[in-house]
GROMACS .gro file of C-alpha atoms in nm:
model
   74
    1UNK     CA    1   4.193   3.540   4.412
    2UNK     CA    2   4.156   3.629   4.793
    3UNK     CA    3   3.873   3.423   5.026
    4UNK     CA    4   3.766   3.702   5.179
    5UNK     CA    5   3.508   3.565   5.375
    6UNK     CA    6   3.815   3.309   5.525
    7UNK     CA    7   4.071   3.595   5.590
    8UNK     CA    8   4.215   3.621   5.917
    9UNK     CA    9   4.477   3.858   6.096
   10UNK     CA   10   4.547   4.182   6.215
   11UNK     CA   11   4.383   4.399   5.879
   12UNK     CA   12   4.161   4.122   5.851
   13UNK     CA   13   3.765   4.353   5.762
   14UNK     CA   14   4.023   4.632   5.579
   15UNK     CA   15   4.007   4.673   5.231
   16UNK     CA   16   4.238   4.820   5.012
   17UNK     CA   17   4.276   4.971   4.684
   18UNK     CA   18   4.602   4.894   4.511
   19UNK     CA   19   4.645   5.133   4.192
   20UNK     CA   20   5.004   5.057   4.203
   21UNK     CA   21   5.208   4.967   3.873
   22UNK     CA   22   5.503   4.692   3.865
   23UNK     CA   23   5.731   4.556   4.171
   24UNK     CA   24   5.749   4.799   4.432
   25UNK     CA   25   5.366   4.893   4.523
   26UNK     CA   26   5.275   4.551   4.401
   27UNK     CA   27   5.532   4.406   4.695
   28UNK     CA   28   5.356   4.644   4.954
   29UNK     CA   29   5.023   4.590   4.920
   30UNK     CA   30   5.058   4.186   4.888
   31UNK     CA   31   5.198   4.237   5.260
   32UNK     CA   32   4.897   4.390   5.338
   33UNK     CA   33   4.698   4.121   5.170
   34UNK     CA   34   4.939   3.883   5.399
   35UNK     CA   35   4.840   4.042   5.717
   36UNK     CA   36   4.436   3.971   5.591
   37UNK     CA   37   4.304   4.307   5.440
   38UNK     CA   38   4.085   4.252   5.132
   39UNK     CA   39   4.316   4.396   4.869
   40UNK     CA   40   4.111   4.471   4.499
   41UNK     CA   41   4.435   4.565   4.247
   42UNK     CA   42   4.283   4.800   3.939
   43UNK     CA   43   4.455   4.710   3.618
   44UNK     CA   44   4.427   4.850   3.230
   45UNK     CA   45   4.248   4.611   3.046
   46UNK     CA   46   4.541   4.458   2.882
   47UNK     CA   47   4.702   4.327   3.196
   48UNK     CA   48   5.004   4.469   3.408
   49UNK     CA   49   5.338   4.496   3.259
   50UNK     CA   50   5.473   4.263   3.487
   51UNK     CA   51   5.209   3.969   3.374
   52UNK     CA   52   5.472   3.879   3.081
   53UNK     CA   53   5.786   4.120   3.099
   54UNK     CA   54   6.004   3.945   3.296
   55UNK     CA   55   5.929   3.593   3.090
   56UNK     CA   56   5.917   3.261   3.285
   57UNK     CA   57   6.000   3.462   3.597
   58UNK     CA   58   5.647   3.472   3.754
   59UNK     CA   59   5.706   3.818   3.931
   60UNK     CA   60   5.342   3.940   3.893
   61UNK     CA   61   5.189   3.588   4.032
   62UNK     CA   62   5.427   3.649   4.348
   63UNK     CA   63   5.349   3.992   4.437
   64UNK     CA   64   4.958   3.973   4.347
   65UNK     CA   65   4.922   3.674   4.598
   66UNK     CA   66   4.602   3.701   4.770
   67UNK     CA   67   4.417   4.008   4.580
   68UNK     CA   68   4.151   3.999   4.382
   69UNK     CA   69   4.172   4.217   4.063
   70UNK     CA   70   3.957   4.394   3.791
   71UNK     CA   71   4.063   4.573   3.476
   72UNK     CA   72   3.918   4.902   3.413
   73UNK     CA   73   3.972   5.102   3.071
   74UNK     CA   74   3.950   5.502   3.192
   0.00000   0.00000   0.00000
């Protein structure tokens, strides 16, 4: 989970919403996390595919890096 109040860099105050599902949006919006903005992922309550599809690969712990996230059942 992101310190927001210690972020720094150039989208540092941005926030973003990442609705994305597996690799691709995942990788785009942790570079955005990487450059500081405040990045809240939105997940289904049982998780993202990627938490245990790829098995000891850790792909979703890699590309969620500094987000904060919250599972919402719509």
């Amino acid at each position: 989970m992101a310190d927001t109040a210690h972020t720094s860099g150039p989208l540092s105050g941005m926030r973003v919403l990442d609705c994305t599902h597996v690799i691709a949006g995942a990788w785009c919006s942790m570079l955005l996390a990487d450059l500081g903005a405040d990045v809240v992922k939105i997940e289904p309550p049982r998780g993202e595919v990627t938490r245990t599809a790829l098995g000891d690969f850790r792909a979703y712990d890699f590309v969620n890096r500094n987000k904060r996230a919250i599972a919402v059942d719509v």
